[in-house]
Coordinates of C-alpha atoms in Angstrom, one line a residue:
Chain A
X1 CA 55.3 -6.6 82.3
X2 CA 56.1 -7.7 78.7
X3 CA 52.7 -6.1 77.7
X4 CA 54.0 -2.6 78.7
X5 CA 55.8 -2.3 75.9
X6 CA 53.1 -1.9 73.0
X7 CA 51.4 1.1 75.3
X8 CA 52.3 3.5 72.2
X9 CA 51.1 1.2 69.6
X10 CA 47.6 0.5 71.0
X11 CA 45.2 3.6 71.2
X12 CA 42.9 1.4 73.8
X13 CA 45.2 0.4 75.8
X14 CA 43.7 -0.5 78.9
X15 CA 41.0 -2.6 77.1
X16 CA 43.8 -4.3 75.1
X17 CA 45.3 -5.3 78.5
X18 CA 41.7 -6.3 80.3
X19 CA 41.5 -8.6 77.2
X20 CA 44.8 -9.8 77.8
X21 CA 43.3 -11.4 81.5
X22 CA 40.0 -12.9 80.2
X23 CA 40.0 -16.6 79.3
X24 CA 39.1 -17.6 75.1
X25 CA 36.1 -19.4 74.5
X26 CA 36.7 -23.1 73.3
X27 CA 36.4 -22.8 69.3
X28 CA 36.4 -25.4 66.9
X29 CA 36.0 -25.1 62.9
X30 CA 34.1 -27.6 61.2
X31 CA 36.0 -30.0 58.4
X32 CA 33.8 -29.3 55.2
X33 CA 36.1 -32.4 53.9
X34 CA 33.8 -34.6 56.1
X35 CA 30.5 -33.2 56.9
X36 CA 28.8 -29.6 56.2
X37 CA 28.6 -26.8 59.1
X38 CA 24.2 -27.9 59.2
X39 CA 25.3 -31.5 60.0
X40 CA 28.1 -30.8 62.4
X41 CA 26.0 -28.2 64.4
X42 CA 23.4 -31.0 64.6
X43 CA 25.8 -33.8 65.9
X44 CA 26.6 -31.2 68.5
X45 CA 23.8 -30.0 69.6
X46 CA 22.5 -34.2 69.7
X47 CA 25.5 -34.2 71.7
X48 CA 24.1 -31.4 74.0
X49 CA 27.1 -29.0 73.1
X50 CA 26.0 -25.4 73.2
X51 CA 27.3 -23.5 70.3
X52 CA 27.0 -19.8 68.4
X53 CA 28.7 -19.8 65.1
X54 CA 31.8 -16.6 64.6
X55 CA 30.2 -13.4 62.8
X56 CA 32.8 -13.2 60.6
X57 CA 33.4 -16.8 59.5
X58 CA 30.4 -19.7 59.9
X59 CA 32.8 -22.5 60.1
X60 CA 33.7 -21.7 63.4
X61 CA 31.8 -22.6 65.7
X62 CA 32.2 -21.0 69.9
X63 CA 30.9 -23.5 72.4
X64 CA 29.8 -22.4 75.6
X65 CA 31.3 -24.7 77.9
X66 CA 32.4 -28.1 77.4
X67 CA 35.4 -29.1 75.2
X68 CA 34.2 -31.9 72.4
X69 CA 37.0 -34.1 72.1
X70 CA 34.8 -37.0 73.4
X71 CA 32.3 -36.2 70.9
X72 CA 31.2 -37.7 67.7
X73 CA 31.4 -35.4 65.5
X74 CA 35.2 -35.0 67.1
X75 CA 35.6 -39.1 66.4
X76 CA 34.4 -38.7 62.7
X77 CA 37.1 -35.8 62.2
X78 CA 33.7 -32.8 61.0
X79 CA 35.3 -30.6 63.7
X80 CA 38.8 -29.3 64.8
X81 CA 39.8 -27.5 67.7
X82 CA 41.1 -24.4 66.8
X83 CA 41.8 -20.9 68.6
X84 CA 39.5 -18.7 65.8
X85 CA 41.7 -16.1 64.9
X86 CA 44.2 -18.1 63.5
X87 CA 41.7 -19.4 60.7
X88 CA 42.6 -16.0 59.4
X89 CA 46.0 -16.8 57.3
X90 CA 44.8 -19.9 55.3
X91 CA 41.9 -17.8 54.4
X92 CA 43.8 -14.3 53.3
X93 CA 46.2 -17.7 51.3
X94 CA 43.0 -18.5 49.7
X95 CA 44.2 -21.8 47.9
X96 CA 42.5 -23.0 45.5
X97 CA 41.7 -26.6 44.4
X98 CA 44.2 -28.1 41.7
X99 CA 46.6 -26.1 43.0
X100 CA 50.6 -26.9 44.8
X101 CA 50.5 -25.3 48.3
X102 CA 52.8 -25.4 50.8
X103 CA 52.6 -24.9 54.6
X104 CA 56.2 -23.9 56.1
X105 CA 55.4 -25.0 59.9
X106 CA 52.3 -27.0 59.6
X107 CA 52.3 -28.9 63.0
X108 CA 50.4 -29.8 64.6
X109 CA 47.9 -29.3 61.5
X110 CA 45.2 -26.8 62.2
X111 CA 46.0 -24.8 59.3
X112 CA 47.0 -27.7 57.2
X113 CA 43.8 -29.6 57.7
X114 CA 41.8 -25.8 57.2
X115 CA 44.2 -25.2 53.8
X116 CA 43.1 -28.8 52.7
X117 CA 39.3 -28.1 53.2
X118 CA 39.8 -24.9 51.2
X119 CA 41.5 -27.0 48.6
X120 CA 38.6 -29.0 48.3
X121 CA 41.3 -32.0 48.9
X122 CA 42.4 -31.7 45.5
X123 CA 45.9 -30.2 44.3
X124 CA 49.1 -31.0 46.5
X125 CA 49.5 -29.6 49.9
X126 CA 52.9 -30.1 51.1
X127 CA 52.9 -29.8 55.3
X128 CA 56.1 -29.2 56.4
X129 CA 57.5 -29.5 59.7
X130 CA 61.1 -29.6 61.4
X131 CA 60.1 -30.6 65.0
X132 CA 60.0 -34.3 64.7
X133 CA 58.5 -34.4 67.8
X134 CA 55.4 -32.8 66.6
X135 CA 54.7 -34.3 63.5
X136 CA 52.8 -37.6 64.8
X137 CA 50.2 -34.4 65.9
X138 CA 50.3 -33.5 62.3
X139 CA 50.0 -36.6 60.6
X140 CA 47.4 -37.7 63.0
X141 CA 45.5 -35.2 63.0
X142 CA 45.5 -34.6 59.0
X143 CA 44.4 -38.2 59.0
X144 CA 41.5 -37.8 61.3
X145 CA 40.1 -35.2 59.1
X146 CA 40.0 -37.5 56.2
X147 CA 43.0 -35.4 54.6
X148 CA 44.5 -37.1 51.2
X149 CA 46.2 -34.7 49.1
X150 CA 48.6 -33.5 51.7
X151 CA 52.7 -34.8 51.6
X152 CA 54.4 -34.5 55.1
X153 CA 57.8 -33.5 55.2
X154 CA 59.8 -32.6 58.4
X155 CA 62.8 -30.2 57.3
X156 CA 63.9 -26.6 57.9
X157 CA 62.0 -24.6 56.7
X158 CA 65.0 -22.1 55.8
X159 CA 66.7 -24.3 54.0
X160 CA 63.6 -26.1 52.2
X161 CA 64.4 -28.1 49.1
X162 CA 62.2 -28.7 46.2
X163 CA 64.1 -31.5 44.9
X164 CA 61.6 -34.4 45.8
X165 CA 59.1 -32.6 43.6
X166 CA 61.0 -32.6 40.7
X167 CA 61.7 -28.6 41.4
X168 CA 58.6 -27.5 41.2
X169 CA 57.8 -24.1 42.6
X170 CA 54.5 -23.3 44.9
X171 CA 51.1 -21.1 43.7
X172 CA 50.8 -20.2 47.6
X173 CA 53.0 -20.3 50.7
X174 CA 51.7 -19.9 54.4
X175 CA 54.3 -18.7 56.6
X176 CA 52.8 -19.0 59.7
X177 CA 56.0 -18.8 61.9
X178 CA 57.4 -19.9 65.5
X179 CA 57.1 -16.9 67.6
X180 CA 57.0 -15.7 70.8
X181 CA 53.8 -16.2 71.3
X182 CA 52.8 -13.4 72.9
X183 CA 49.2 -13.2 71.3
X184 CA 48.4 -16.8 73.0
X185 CA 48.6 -15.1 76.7
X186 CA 44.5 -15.6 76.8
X187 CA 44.9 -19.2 76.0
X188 CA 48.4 -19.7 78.1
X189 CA 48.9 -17.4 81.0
X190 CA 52.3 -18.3 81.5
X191 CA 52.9 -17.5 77.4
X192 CA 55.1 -14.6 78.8
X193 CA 57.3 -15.9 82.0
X194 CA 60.0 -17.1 79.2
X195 CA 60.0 -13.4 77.6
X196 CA 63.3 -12.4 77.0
X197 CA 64.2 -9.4 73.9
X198 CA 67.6 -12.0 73.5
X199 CA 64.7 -14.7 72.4
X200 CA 62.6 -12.4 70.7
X201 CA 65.8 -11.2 68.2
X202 CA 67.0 -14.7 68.1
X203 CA 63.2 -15.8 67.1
X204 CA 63.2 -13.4 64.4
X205 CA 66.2 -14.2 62.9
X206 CA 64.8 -17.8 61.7
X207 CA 61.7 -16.0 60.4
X208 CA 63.7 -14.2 58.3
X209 CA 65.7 -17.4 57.3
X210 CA 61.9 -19.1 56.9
X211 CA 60.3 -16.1 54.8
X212 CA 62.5 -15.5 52.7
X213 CA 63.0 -19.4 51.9
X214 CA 58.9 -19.4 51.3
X215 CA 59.4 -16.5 48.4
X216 CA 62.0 -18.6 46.6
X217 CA 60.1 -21.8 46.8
X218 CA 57.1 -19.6 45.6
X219 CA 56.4 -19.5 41.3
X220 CA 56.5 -15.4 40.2
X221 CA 53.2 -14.2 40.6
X222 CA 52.4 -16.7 43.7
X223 CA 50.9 -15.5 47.0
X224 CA 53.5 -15.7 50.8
X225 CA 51.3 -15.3 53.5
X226 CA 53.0 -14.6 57.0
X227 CA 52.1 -14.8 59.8
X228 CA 52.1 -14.7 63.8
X229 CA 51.0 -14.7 67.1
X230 CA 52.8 -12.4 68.2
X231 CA 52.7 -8.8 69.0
X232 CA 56.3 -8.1 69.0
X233 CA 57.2 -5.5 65.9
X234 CA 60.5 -7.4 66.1
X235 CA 58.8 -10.4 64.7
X236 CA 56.2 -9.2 62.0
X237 CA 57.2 -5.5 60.7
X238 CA 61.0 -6.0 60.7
X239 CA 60.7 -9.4 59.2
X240 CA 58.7 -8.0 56.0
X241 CA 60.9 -5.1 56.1
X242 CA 63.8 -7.5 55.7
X243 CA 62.1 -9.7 53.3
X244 CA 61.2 -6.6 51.3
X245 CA 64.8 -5.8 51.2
X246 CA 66.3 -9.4 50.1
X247 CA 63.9 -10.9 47.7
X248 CA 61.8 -9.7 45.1
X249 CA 58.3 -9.4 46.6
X250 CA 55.5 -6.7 47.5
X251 CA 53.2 -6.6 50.7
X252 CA 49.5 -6.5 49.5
X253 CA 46.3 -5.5 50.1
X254 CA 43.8 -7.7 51.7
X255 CA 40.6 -7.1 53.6
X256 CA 40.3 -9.1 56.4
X257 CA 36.8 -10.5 58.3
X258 CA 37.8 -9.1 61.2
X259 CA 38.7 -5.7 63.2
X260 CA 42.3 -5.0 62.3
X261 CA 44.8 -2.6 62.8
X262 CA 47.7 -1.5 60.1
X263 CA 51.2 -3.0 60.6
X264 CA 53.6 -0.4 62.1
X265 CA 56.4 1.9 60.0
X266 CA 58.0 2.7 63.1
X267 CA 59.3 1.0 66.5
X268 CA 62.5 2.3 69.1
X269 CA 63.7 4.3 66.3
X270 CA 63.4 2.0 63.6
X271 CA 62.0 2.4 60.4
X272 CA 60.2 0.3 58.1
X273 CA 59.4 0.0 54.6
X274 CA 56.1 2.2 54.6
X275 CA 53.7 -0.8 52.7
X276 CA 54.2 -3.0 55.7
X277 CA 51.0 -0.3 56.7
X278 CA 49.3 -3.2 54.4
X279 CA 49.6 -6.1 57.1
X280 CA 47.3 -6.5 59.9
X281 CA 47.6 -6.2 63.6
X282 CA 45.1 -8.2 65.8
X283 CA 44.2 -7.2 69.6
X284 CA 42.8 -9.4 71.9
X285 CA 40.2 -6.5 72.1
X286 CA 39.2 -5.6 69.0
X287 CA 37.6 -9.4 68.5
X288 CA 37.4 -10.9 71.6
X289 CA 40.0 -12.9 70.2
X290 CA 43.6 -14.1 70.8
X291 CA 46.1 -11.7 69.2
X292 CA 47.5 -12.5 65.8
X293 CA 49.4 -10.7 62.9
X294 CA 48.8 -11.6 58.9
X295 CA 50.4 -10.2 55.7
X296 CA 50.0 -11.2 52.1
X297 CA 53.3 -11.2 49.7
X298 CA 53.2 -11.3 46.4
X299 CA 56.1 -13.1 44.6
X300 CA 57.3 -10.5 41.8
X301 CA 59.7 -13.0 39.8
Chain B
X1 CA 69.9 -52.5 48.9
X2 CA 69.1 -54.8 45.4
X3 CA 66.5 -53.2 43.4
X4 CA 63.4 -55.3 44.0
X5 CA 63.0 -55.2 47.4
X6 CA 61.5 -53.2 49.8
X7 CA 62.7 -50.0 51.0
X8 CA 61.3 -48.5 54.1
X9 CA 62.0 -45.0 53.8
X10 CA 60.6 -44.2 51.1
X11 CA 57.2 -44.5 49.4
X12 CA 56.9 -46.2 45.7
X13 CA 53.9 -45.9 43.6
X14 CA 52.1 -49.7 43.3
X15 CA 52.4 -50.7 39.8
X16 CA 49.0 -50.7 37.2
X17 CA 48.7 -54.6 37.4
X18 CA 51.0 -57.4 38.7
X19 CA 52.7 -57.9 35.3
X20 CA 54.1 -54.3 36.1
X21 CA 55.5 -55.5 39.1
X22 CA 58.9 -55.0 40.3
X23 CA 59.3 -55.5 43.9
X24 CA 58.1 -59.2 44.9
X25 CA 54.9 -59.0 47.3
X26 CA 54.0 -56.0 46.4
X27 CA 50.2 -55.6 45.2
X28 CA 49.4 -53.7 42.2
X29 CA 46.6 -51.1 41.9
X30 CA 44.5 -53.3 40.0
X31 CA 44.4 -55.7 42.8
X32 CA 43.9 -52.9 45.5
X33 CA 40.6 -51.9 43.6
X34 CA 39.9 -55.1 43.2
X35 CA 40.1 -56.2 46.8
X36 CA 38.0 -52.8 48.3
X37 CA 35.2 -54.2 45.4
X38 CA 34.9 -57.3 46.1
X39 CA 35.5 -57.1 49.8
X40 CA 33.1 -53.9 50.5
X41 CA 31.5 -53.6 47.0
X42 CA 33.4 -50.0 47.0
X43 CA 33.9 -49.0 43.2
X44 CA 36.8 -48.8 41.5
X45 CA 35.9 -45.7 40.1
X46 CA 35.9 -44.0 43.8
X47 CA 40.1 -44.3 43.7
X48 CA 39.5 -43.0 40.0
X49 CA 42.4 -39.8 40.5
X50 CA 43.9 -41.5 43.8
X51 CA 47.5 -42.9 43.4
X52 CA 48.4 -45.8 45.5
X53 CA 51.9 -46.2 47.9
X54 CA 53.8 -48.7 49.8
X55 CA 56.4 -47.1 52.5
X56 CA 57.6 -50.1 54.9
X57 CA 56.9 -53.5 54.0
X58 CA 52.7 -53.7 53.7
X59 CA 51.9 -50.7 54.6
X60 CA 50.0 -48.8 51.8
X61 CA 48.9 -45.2 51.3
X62 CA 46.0 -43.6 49.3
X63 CA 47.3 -40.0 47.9
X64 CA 44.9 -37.4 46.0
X65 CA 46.8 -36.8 42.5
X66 CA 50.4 -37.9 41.7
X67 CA 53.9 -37.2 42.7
X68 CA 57.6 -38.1 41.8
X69 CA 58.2 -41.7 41.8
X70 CA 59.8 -42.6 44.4
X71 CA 59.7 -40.0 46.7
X72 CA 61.4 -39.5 50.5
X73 CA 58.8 -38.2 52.4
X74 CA 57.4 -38.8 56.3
X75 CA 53.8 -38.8 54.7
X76 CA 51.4 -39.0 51.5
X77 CA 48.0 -39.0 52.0
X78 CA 46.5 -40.9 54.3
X79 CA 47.3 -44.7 55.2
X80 CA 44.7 -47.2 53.7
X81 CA 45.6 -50.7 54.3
X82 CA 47.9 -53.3 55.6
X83 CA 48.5 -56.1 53.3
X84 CA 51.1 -58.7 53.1
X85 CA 49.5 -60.7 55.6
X86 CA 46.6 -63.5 54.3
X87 CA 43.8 -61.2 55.2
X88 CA 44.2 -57.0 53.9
X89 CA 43.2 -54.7 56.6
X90 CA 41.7 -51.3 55.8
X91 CA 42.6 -48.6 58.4
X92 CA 40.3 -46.5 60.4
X93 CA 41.3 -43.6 58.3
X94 CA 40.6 -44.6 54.9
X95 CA 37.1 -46.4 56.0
X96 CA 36.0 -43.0 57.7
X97 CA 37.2 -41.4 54.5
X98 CA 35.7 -44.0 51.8
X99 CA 33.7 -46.4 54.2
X100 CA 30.1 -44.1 52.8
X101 CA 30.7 -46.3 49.5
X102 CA 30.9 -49.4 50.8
X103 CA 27.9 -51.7 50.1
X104 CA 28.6 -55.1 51.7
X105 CA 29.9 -56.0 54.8
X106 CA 28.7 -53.4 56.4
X107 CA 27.4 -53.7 59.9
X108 CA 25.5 -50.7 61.3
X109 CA 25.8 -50.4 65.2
X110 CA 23.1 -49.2 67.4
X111 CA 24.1 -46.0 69.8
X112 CA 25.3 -47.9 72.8
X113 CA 27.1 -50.7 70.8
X114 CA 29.1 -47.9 68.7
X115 CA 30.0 -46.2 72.0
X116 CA 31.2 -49.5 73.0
X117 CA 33.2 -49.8 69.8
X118 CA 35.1 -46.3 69.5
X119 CA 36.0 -47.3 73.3
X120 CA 38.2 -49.9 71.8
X121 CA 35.8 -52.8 73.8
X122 CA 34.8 -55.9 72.2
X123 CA 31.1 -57.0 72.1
X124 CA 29.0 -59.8 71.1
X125 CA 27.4 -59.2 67.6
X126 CA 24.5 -61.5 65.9
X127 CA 25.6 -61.5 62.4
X128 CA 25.2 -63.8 59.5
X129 CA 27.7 -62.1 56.7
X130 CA 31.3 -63.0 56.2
X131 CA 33.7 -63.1 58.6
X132 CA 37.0 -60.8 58.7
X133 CA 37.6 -57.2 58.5
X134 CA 34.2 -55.5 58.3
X135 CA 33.2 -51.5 58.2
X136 CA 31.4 -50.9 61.3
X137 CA 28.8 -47.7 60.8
X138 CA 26.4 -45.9 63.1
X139 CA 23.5 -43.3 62.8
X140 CA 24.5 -39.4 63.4
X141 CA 22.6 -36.2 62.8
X142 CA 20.0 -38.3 60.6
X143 CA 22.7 -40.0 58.5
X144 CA 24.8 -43.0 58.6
X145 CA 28.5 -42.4 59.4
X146 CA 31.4 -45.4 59.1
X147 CA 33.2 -45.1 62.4
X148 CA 36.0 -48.0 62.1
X149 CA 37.2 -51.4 61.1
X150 CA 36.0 -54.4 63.1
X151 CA 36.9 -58.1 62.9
X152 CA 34.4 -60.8 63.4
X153 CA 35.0 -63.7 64.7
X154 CA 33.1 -66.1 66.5
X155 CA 30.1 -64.2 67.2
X156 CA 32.3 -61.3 68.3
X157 CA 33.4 -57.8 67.0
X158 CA 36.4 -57.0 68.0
X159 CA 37.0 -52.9 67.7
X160 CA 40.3 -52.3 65.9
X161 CA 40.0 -48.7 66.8
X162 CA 43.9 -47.7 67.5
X163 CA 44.6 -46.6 71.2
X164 CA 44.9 -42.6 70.0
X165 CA 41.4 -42.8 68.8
X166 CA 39.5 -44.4 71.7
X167 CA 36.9 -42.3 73.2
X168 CA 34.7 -42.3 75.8
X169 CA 31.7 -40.9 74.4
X170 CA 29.9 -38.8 76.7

């Protein structure tokens, strides 16, 4: 079992991996571009969908059984399915409104349309995708949620060119990565029958490509945020440790809403740079949550 | 490709007013506010900060702010209206977005006649305004909502709801 492998990291282990089996509640997080969290709780309980909003972040909103996509407040675009611990990055990004954001690998949206909200819809929020196949999901779904200050592009992220904004660099980048996906295992039991270390080093080799693209695009004194949902050292650690080393750029700080654990200085004899202690590690069993890793970069010049 | 035409993969910002014009066909902003105030009674000073774009022959796009002009993108903003045809259609999109404004030719739906209408079905509607495009509302949480665009014809609403965005309400 893939899971085996993080016994040393994860003092409670046995919790981590009884976590690990249970299914995640449905979440969704309310579009404040479209209706307030009061109205949106009404139109769901009208619609006789049981709800409790998250402790750590009001917005989000864990129903008790039925999926709303057949909802109205789904069809006016006030709520957005969304697994809740990845509405952590956009909110450790913290855009603000005015200001020229850029999400690396947007589709299909949830962070886009959650960056947006944050932005108040005002700035320019550039959602960039390479999988063509996913970007009607983006597009769509930044429409339904009433999204106008966001430009879709569909390029590599690694080799992203600020040319059709007249050069100009970002205030904030979110990173938030392909990965192995390890962390979605609650949501996707079969998230780990593709496992391979091959894929995992092959997977971390565009991160790097991607991260270190998002420091350059990013204006000295901007704000990186990576991130994953992924467990795999391979993939977080070792990919700040690498950015650390090629670009100009520190790890910060950040306190999180949520139960966390520090990012790792040390995996099969590797070592890391030791502020990527600064990053956060997510079990399934510290939230009841999916599992997720987050990092803020600073961009030095 | 000559230098007033058209060009689809791109998006071009509309000019001011039709003397500004370049490409033929192509509507300025002035008319654009003109046609959501006269058509819906929507201000012109709603769109006050909003740039206007046309990517593809009549299809246009509402953007919060500016950018480079022109500019080789798959999106900006949100799509607000098909023109080029006799009548301008809004889209779903940009009536959910800006519909709340709108202070004529608005027809509010009861509960089952708006279920009926994000379905995609047309219904039978007594109504004694204009015909054409209209901005079909409802009643939510306490408040009225704009759901969509419906055309009346004939004692008929027809939903123009697109397929994605059908749902059976339940």
């Amino acid at each position: 079992m893939v899971l085996e492998r993080y016994r040393p990291l994860i003092e409670e282990y046995d919790a981590f991996r009884a976590a690990c089996e249970r299914p995640l509640p449905s979440v969704v997080r309310v579009n404040t571009l479209k209706a307030s969290v009061d109205r949106s709780r009404r139109a769901l309980d009208a619609g006789g969908y049981a709800h409790e909003p998250c402790e750590w972040h009001p917005e989000l909103l864990r129903l008790e059984s039925r999926r709303p996509g057949n909802s109205w407040p789904y069809v006016h675009g006030w709520i957005y399915g969304q697994e809740e611990v990845s509405a952590l990055p956009a909110l450790v990004l913290d855009p603000q409104p005015g200001e020229r954001v850029l999400d690396a690998c947007a589709a299909p949206g949830s962070k886009t349309t959650q960056l947006a909200a944050l932005m108040d819809d005002a700035g320019t929020l550039v959602a960039n995708d390479v999988n063509l196949g996913r970007l009607s999901a983006l597009r769509s779904n930044a429409e339904r949620c009433g999204v106008t200050n966001c430009i879709v592009t569909s390029k590599d992220a690694r080799s992203f060119s600020l040319a059709p904004f007249d050069g100009a660099q970002f205030d904030r980048v979110l990173v938030d990565v392909p990965c192995s996906c390890e962390g979605t295992v609650r949501k996707n039991p079969t998230a780990l029958d593709e496992w391979s270390l091959d894929r995992v080093k092959g997977t971390a080799g565009v991160q790097r490509g991607i991260v270190e693209r998002a420091v350059q695009a990013t204006r000295p004194g901007g704000t990186v945020v990576y991130s994953t949902c992924t467990f795999a050292p391979e993939e977080n650690e070792a990919v700040l440790d690498h950015v650390l080393d090629t670009e100009d750029c520190r790890l910060l700080e950040f306190d999180a809403p949520l139960e966390t654990r520090p990012g790792i200085t040390e995996w099969n004899d590797e070592q890391f740079d030791p502020s990527v202690e600064r990053a956060k590690r997510i079990y399934p069993h510290l939230n009841d949550t999916g599992g997720f890793f987050c990092a803020k970069l600073e961009v030095k010049s | 490709m000559a230098e007033n035409e058209n060009v689809g993969q791109r998006f071009d910002r509309l000019p001011a007013t039709p003397e500004d014009r370049v490409v033929s066909g192509r509507p300025s902003r002035q008319q654009v506010l003109e046609w959501w105030d006269e058509r819906f009674g929507i201000p012109p000073s709603v769109f006050d900060g909003y740039s206007f774009w046309e990517k593809g022959a009549g299809k246009l796009w509402v953007f919060a702010g500016d950018a480079p002009d022109p500019i080789g993108v798959e999106a900006l903003g949100l799509t607000a209206l098909r023109v080029r045809q006799e009548h301008w259609k809004p889209t779903t999109d940009a009536v959910q977005r800006f519909g709340h404004h709108a202070s004529k030719n608005v027809v509010e739906l009861d509960d089952p006649a708006a279920r009926t209408f994000i379905a995609g079905d047309d219904q039978q509607l007594a109504w004694d305004g204009d015909w054409g495009y209209l901005i079909v509302t409802h009643s939510t949480a306490g408040e009225t909502e704009p759901l969509g665009v419906g055309l009346y014809l004939h004692g008929k609403l027809r939903s123009q709801i697109p397929k994605g965005r059908r749902r059976e309400i339940e």
